Short mmCIF file of C-alpha atoms and ligand atoms in Angstrom, two decimals:
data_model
loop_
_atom_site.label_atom_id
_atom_site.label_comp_id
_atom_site.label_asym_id
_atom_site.label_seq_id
_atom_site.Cartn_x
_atom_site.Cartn_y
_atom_site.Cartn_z
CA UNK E 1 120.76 102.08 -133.48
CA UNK E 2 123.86 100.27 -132.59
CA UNK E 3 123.79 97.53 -130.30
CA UNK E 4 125.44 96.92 -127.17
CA UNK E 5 125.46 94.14 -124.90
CA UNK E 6 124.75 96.67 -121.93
CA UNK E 7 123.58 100.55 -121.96
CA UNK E 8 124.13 102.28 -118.90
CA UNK E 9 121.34 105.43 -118.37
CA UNK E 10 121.33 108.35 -116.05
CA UNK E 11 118.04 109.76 -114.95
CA UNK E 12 118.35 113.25 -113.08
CA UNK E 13 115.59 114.65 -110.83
CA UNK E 14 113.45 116.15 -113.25
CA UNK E 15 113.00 112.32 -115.17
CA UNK E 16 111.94 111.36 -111.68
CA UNK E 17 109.05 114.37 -110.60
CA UNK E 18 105.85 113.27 -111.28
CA UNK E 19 103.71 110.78 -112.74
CA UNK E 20 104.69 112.19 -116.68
CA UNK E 21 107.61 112.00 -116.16
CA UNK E 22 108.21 108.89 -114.65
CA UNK E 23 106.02 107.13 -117.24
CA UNK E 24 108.42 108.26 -119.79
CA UNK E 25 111.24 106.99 -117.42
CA UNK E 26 109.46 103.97 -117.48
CA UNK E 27 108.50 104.08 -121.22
CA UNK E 28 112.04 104.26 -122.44
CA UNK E 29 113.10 101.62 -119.90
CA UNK E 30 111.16 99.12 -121.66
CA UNK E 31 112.23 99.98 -125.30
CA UNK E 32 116.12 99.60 -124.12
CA UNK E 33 115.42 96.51 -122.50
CA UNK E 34 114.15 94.84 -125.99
CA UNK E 35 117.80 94.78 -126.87
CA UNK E 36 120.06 95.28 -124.25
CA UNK E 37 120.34 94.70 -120.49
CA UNK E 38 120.72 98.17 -118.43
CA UNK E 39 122.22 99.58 -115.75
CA UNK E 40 119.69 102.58 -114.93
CA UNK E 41 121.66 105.15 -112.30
CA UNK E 42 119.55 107.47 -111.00
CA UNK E 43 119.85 111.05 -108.80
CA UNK E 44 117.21 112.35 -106.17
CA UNK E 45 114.03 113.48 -106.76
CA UNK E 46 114.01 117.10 -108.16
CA UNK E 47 114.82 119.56 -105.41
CA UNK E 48 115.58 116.73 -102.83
CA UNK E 49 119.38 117.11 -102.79
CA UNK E 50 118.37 121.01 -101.96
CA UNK E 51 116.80 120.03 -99.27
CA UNK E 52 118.97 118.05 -97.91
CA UNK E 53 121.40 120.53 -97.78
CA UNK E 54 118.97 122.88 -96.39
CA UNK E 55 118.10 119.98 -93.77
CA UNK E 56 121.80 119.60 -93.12
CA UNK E 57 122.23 123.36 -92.45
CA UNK E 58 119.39 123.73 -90.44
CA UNK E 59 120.58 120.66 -87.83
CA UNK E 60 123.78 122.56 -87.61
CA UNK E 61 122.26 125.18 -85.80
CA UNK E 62 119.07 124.57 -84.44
CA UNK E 63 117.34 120.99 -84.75
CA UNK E 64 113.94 122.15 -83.83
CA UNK E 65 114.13 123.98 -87.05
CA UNK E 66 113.97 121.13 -89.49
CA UNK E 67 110.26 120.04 -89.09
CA UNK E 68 109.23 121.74 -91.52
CA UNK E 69 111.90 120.91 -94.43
CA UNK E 70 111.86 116.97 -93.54
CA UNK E 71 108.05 116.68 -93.99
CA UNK E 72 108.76 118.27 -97.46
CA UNK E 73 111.24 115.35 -97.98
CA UNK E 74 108.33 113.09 -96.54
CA UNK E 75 105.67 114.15 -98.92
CA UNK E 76 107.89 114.14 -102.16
CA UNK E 77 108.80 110.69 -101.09
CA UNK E 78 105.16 109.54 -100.23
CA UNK E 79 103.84 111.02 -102.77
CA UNK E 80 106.11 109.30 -105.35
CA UNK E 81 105.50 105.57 -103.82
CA UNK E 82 101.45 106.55 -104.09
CA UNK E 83 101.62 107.48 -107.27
CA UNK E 84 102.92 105.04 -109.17
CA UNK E 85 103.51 101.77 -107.47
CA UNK E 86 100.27 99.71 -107.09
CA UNK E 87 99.28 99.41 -103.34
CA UNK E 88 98.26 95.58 -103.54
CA UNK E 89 102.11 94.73 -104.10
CA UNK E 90 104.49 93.87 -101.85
CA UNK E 91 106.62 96.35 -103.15
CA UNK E 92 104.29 99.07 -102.28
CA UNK E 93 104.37 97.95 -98.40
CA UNK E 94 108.14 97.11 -98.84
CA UNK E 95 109.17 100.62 -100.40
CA UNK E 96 107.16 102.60 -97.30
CA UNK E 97 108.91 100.40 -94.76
CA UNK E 98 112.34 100.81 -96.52
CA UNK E 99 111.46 104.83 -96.53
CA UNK E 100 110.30 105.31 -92.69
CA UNK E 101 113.29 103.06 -91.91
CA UNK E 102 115.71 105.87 -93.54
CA UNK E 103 113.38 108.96 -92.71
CA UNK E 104 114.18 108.11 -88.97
CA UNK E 105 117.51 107.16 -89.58
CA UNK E 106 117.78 110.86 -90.92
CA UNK E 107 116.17 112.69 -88.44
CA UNK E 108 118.72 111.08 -85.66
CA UNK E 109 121.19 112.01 -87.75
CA UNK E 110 120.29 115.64 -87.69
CA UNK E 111 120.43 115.29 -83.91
CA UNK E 112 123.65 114.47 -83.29
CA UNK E 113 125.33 116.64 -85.67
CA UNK E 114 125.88 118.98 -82.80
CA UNK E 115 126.88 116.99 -80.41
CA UNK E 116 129.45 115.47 -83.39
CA UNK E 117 130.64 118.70 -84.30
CA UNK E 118 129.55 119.97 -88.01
CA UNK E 119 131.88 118.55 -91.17
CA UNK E 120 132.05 117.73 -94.33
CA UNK E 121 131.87 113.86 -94.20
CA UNK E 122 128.70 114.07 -92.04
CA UNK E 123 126.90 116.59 -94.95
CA UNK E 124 127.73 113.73 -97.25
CA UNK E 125 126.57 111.18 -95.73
CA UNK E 126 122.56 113.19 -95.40
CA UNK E 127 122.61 114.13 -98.73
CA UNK E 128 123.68 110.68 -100.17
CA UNK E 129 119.89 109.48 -98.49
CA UNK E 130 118.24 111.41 -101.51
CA UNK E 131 119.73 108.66 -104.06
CA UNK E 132 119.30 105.89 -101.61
CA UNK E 133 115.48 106.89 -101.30
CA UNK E 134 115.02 107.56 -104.98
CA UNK E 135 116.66 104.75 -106.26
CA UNK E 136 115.13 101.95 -103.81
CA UNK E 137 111.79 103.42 -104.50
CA UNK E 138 112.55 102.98 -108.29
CA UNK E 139 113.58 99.40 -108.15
CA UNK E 140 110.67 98.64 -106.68
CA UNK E 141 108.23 99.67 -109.04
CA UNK E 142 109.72 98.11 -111.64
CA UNK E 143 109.58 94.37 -109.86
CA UNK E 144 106.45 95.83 -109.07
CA UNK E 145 105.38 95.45 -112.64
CA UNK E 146 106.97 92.47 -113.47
CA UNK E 147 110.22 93.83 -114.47
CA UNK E 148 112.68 92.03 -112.29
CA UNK E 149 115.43 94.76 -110.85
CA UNK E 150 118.40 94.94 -108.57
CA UNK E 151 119.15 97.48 -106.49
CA UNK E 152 122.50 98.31 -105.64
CA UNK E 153 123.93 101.33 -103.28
CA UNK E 154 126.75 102.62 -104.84
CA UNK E 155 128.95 103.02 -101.23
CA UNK E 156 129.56 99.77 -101.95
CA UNK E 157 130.78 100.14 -105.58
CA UNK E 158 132.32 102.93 -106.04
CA UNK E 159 135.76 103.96 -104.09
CA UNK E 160 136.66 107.54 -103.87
CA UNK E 161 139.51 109.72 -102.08
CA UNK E 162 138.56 111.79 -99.12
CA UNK E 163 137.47 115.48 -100.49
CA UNK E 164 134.29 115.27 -98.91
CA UNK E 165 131.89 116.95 -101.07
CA UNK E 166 133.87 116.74 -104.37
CA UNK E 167 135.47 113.35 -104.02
CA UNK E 168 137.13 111.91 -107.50
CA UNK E 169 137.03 107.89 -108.04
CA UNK E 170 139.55 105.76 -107.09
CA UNK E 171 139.03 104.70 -110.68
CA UNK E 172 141.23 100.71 -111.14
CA UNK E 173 140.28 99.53 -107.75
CA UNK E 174 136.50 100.71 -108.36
CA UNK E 175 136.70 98.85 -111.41
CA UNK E 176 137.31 95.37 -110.10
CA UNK E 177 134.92 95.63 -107.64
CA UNK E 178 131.96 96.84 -110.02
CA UNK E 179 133.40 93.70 -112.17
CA UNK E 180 133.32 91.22 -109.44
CA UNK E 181 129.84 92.41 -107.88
CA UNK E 182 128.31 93.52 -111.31
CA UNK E 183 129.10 90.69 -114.03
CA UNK E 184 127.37 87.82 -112.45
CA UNK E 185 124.37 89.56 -112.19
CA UNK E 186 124.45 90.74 -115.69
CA UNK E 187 125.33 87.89 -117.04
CA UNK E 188 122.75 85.41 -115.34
CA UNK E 189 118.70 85.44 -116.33
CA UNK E 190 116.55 86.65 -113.70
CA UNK E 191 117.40 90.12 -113.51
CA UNK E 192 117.31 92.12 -116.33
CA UNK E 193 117.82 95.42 -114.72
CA UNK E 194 119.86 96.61 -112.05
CA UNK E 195 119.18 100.29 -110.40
CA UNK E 196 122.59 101.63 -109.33
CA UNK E 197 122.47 104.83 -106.98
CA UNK E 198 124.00 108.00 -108.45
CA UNK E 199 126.60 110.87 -106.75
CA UNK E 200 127.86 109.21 -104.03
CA UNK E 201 130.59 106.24 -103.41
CA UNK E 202 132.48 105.61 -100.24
CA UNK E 203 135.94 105.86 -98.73
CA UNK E 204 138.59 103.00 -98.34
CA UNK E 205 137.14 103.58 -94.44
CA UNK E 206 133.69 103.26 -95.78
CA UNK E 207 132.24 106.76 -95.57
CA UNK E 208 129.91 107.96 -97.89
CA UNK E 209 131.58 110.88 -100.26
CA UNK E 210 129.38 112.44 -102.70
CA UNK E 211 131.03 112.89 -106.26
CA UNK E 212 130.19 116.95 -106.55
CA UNK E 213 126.69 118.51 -107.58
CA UNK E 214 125.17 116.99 -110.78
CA UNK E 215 127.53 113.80 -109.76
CA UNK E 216 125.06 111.55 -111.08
CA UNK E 217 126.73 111.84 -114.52
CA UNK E 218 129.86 110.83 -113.19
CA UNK E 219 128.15 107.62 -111.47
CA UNK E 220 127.13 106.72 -114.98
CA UNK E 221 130.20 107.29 -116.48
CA UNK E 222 132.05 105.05 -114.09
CA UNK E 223 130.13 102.24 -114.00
CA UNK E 224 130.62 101.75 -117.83
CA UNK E 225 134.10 102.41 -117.59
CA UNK E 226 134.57 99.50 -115.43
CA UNK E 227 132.54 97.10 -117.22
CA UNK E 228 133.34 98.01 -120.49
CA UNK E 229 136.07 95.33 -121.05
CA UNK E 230 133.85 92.30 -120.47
CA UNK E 231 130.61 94.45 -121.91
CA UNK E 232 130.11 95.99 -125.35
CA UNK E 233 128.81 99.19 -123.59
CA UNK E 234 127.30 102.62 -123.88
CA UNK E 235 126.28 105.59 -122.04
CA UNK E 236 123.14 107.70 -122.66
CA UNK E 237 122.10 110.82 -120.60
CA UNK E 238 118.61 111.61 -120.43
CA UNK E 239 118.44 115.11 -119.75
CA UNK E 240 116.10 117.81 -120.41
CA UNK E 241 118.04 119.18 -123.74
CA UNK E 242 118.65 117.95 -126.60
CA UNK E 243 122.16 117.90 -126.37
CA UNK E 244 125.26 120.09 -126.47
CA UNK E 245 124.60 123.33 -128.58
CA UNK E 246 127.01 125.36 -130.64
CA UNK E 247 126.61 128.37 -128.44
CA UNK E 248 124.48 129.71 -125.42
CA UNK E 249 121.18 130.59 -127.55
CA UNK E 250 120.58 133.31 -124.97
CA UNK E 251 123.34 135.23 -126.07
CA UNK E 252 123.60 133.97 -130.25
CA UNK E 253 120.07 133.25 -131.25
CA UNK E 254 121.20 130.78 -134.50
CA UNK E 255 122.48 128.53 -131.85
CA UNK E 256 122.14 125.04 -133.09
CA UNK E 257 122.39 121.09 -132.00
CA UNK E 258 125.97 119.33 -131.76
CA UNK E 259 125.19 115.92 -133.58
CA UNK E 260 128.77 115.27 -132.93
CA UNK E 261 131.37 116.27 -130.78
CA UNK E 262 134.62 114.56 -129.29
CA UNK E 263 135.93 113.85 -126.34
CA UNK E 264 137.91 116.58 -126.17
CA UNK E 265 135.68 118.92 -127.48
CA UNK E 266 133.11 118.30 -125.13
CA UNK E 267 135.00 118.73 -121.89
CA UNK E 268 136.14 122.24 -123.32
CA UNK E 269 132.10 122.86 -123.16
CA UNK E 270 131.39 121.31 -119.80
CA UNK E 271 134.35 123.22 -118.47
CA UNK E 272 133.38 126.55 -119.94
CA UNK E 273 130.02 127.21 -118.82
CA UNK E 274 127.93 124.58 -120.70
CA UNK E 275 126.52 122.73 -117.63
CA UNK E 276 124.96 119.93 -119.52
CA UNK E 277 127.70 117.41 -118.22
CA UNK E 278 129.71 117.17 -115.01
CA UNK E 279 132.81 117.86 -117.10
CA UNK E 280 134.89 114.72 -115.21
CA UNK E 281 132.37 112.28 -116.88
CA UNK E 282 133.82 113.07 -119.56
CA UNK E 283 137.03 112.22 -118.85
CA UNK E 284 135.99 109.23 -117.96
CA UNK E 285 134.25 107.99 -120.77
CA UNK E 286 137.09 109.15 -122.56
CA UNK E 287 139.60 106.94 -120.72
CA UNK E 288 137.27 103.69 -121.49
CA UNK E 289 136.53 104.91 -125.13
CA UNK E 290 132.77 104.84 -124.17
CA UNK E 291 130.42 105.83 -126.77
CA UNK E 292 128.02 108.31 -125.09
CA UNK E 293 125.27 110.11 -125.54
CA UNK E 294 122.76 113.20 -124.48
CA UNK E 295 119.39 112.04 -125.74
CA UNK E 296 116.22 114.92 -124.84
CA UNK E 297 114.12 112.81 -122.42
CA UNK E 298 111.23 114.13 -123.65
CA UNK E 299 111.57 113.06 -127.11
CA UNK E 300 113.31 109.93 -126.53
CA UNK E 301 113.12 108.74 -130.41
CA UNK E 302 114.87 111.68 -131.82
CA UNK E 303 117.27 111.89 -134.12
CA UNK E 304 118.48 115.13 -133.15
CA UNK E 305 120.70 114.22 -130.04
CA UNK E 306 124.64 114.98 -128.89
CA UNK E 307 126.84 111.70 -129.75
CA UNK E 308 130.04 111.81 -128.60
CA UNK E 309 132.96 109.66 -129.69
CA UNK E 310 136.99 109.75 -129.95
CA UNK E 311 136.78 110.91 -133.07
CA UNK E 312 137.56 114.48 -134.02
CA UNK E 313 135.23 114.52 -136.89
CA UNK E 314 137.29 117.70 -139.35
CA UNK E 315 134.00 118.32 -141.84
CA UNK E 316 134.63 121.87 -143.30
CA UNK E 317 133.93 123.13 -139.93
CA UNK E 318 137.14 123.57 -137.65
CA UNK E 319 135.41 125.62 -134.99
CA UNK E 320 132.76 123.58 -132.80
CA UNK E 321 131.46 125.75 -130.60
CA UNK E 322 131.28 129.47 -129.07
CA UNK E 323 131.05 129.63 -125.31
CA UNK E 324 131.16 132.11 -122.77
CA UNK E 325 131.18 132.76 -119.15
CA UNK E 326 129.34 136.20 -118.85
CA UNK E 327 130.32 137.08 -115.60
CA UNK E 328 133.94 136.80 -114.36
CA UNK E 329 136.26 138.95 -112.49
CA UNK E 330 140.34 139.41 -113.64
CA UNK E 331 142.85 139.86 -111.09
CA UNK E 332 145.83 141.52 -112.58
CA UNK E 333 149.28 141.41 -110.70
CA UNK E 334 151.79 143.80 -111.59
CA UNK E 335 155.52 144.54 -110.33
CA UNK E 336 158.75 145.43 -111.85
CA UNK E 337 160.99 142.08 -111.04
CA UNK E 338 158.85 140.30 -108.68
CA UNK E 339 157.00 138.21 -110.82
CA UNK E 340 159.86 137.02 -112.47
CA UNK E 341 161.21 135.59 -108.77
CA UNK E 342 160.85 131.95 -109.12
CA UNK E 343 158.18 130.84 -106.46
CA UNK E 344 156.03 133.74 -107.05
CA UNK E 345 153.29 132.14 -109.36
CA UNK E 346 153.67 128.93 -106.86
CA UNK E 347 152.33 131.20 -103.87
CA UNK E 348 149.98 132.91 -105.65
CA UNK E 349 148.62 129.23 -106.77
CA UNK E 350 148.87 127.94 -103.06
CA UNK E 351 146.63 130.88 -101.95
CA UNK E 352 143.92 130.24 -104.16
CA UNK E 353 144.05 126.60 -103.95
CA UNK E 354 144.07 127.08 -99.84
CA UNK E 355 141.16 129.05 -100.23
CA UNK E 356 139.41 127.14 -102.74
CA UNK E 357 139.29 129.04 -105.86
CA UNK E 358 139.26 128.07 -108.89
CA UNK E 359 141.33 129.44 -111.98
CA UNK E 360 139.23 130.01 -115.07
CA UNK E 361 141.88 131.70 -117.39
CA UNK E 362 145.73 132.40 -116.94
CA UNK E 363 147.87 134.42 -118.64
CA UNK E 364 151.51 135.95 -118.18
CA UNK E 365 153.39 138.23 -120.21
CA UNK E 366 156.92 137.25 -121.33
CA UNK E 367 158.54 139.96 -119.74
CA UNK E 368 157.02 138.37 -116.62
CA UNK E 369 155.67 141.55 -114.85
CA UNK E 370 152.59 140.97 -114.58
CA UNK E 371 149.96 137.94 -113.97
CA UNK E 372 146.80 138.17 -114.88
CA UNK E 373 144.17 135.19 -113.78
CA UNK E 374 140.55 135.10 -114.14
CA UNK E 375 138.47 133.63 -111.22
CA UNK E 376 134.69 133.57 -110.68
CA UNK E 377 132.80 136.20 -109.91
CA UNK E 378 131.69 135.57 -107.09
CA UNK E 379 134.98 134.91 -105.59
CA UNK E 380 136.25 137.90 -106.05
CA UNK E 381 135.86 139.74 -102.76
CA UNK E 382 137.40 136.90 -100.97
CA UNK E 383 140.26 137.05 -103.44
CA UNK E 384 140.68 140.79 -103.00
CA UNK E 385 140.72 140.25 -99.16
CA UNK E 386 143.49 137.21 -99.56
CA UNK E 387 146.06 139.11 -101.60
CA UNK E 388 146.03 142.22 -99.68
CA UNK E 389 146.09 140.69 -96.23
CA UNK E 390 148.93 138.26 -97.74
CA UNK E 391 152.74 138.51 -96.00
CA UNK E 392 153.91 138.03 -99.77
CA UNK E 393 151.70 139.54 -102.39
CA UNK E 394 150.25 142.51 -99.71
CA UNK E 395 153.50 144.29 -99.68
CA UNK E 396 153.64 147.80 -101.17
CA UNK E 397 155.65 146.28 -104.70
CA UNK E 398 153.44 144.46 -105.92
CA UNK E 399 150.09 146.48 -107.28
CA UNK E 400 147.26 144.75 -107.74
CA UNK E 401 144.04 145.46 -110.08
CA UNK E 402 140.24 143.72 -109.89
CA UNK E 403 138.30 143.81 -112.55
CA UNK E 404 134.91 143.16 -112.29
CA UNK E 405 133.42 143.73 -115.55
CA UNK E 406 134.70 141.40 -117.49
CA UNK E 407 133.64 138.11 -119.61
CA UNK E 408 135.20 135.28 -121.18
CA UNK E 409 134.66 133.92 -124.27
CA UNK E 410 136.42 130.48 -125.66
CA UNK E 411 136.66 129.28 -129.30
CA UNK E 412 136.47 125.90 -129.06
CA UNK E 413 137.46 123.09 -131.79
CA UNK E 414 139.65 120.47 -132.25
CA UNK E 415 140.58 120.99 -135.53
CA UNK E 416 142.38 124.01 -135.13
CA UNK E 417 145.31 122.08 -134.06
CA UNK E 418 147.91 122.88 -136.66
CA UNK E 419 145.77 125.24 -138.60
CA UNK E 420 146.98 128.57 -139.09
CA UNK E 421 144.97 132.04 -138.84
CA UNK E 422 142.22 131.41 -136.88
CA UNK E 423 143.73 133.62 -133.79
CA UNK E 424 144.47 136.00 -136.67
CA UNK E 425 141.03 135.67 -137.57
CA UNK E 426 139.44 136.12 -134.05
CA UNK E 427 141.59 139.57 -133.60
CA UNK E 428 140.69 140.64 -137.08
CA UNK E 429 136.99 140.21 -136.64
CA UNK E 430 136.87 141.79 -133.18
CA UNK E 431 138.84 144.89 -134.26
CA UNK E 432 136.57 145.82 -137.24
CA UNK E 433 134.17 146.10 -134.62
CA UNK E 434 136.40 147.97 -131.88
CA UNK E 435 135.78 145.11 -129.90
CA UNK E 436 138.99 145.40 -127.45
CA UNK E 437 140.51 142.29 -126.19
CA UNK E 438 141.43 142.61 -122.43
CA UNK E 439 143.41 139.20 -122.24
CA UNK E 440 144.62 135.91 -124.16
CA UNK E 441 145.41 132.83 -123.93
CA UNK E 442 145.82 129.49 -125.82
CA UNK E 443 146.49 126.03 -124.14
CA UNK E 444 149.23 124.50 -125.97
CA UNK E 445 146.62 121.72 -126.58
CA UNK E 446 144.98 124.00 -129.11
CA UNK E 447 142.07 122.65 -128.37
CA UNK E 448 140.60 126.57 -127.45
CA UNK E 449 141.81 130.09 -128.04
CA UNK E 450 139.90 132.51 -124.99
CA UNK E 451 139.89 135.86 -124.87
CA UNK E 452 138.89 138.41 -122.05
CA UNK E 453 136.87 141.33 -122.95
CA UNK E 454 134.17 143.50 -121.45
CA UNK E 455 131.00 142.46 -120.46
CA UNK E 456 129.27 145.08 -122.47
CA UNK E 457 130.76 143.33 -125.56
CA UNK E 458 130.00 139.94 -124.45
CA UNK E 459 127.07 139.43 -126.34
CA UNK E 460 127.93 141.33 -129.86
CA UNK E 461 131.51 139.77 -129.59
CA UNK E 462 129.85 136.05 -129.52
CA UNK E 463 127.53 136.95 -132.18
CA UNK E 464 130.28 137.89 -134.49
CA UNK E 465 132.51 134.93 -133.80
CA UNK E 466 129.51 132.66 -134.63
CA UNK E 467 128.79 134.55 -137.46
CA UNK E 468 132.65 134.18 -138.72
CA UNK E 469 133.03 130.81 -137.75
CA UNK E 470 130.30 128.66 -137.60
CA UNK E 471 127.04 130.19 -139.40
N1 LIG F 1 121.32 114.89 -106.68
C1 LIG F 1 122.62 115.41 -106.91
C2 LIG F 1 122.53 116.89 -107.23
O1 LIG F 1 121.45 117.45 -107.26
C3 LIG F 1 123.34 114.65 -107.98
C4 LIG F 1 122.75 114.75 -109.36
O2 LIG F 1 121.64 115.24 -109.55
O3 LIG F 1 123.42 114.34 -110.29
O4 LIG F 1 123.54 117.49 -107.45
MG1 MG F 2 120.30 116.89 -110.04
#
């Protein structure tokens, strides 16, 4: 194992849900601190953040109807502390106080949400308590056996815009502050650890945003970003596979473990339906060349794990991966000249960024008459409503097709840059099979070639590319 002066590790909600697991949280705490000091940055206790939400919801409407989902929170939290931190210590008595402090702080919350009006900001600010809980509760065990810890809420670390909900880092001033709060404590003797809260950071106004489900990654990501230039640091993600696999081994069963992957690579597989990663950690650990990696918490020795690097390793393999979103739904605009008008794509863009969807796939013809775009499936009612109710796109030249049937399925490699045939190669393969290709497209990156068939072929069609490409 290499070593680094610090090794930043996330924990997710499933390394923090009973006394196994924790033990092995615990476990692999100690090994990493024989060489290293750590940052550990940690999420909610499994199914906490749910019921947040669900808590959040609930108080919208009708606060008399959230008994019943805050003693759940209660319990999962009570039953944590009792479990594993030893009631003579003052931590024990310290942790309870520091959790009915914020239970009661959250119930009065969900009080006044109606008389405050619902939103976004206040949504973030009751689901940021899961990490605050978890994390506190966390720190204290470990000073409760003898392993002296910080603990550090991550409002006051991390700066992020205002999209409530999905906020993105305000990435060079977050930086100097984790340096100026983070370094001296690193750097002195007395605590070895410090326990950073995950998925949520704060607003230049000092609201709480949270970074976008599974956000803990991203909490990770950035605090070794910023400390990187005084630290020799690394990431590791303990999660609950091995790492990032070749292809979805529901669909291809040969589907095998990524020892290595780039940068690049790897956000092509967050982004199309691998959901090992949230895919903007990624970009982050690019930006700080950050070694990282996703180690299988349960078998924390392994060798078999993801590493991933800068470099685009070009063995005899040029294709990485096979991925596919099964279910996705095409929108298909069609019309003589209109298309062609310049401002046409921009409103069609504006709608769907209005409305929050998200583009999976794009693709125009040259001769510009029609667009085709492929969107979630579940957004495809609301897109069908949009376009035909739209002053622009609802008049009687433009026709426009949903197709609901569809999948998408990306070749993904690095290494195809500059090499020839393999869209040849993709076509040829399909065909021999009949397999009919709906849709193209190929970022000028060439960092993935995706194609649109139908979902009936989904399976056979990823079989066949692993079987030409990889296998
Ligand atoms: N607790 C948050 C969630 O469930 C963040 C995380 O787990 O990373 O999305
Ligand atoms: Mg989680």
């Amino acid at each position: 194992m290499e070593k680094c002066d610090l090794v930043v590790m996330k924990f997710g909600g499933s390394c923090l849900q009973d006394i196994e697991s924790f033990s092995q949280t615990t476990k692999i705490i100690k090994k990493y601190l024989k060489e290293s000091k750590i940052i550990i940055v940690t999420s909610a206790f499994k199914g906490i953040t749910d019921k947040l939400i669900d808590f959040y919801n609930k108080s919208c409407k009708d606060v008399n109807s959230c008994a019943e989902v805050i003693e759940d929170i209660k319990q999962i939290h009570l039953k944590f502390i009792n479990d594993n931190i030893n009631k003579e210590t003052p931590e024990y008595k310290d942790s309870l106080e520091f959790f009915e402090l914020n239970l009661k702080d959250l119930v009065q919350l969900g009080r006044v949400i109606r008389l405050l009006r619902p939103s976004l900001d206040l949504q973030d600010l009751i689901i940021s308590y899961g990490e605050k809980l978890s994390t506190y509760i966390v720190n204290q065990y470990l000073n409760s056996i003898g392993i002296s810890s910080k603990f550090l809420s991550s409002d006051e670390l991390i700066l992020t815009d205002n999209n409530f909900g999905n906020a993105l880092p305000l990435l060079e001033e977050t930086e100097s502050i984790i340096q100026k709060r983070l370094s001296p404590i690193i750097k002195s003797d007395t605590n070895h650890i410090i326990c950073v809260t995950g998925f949520y950071g704060s607003t230049k106004d000092k609201k709480i945003t949270t970074l976008g489900r599974g956000g803990t990654d991203l909490t990770a990501a950035i605090m070794a970003y910023s400390l990187s230039s005084l630290f020799k640091c690394k990431v590791i993600y303990w999660k609950d596979v091995q790492g990032f696999l070749d292809a979805d081994p529901r669909i291809a069963e040969q589907a095998s473990l990524l020892h290595q992957i780039s940068y690049l690579e790897a956000k092509e597989l967050a982004f199309f339906g691998s959901k090992v990663l949230h895919p903007l950690c990624l970009d982050v650990n690019e930006k700080g060349n950050i070694p990282s990696e996703i180690r299988p918490f349960n078998d924390p020795e392994s060798n078999d794990y993801t590493k991933i690097t800068k470099e685009i390793i070009k063995g005899e393999r040029i294709i990485k991966a096979i991925t596919s979103i099964q279910r996705l739904s095409m929108v298909t605009i069609e019309s003589g000249t209109m298309i062609s008008l310049p401002g046409t794509v921009a409103k069609l863009f504006n709608l769907l960024a209005e409305n929050n969807i998200n583009i999976k796939f794009i693709s125009q013809s040259s001769s510009e008459n029609n667009i085709t775009i492929g969107i979630d499936f579940e957004d495809s009612m609301k897109i069908s409503y949009l376009l035909r109710n739209s002053d622009w796109f609802g008049k009687q030249w433009f026709s426009i097709k949903i197709d609901n049937d569809i999948s998408l399925i990306a070749v993904i490699g690095a290494a195809m840059l500059h090499t020839p045939g393999i869209a040849g190669k993709i076509f040829t393969v399909l065909g021999e099979q009949n397999i009919n290709i709906r849709a193209i497209s190929q970022g000028s990156s060439e960092l993935n070639i995706t194609i649109i068939i139908e979902r009936d072929h989904c399976k056979k069609a990823v079989n066949i590319l692993y079987n030409a490409f990889i296998s």
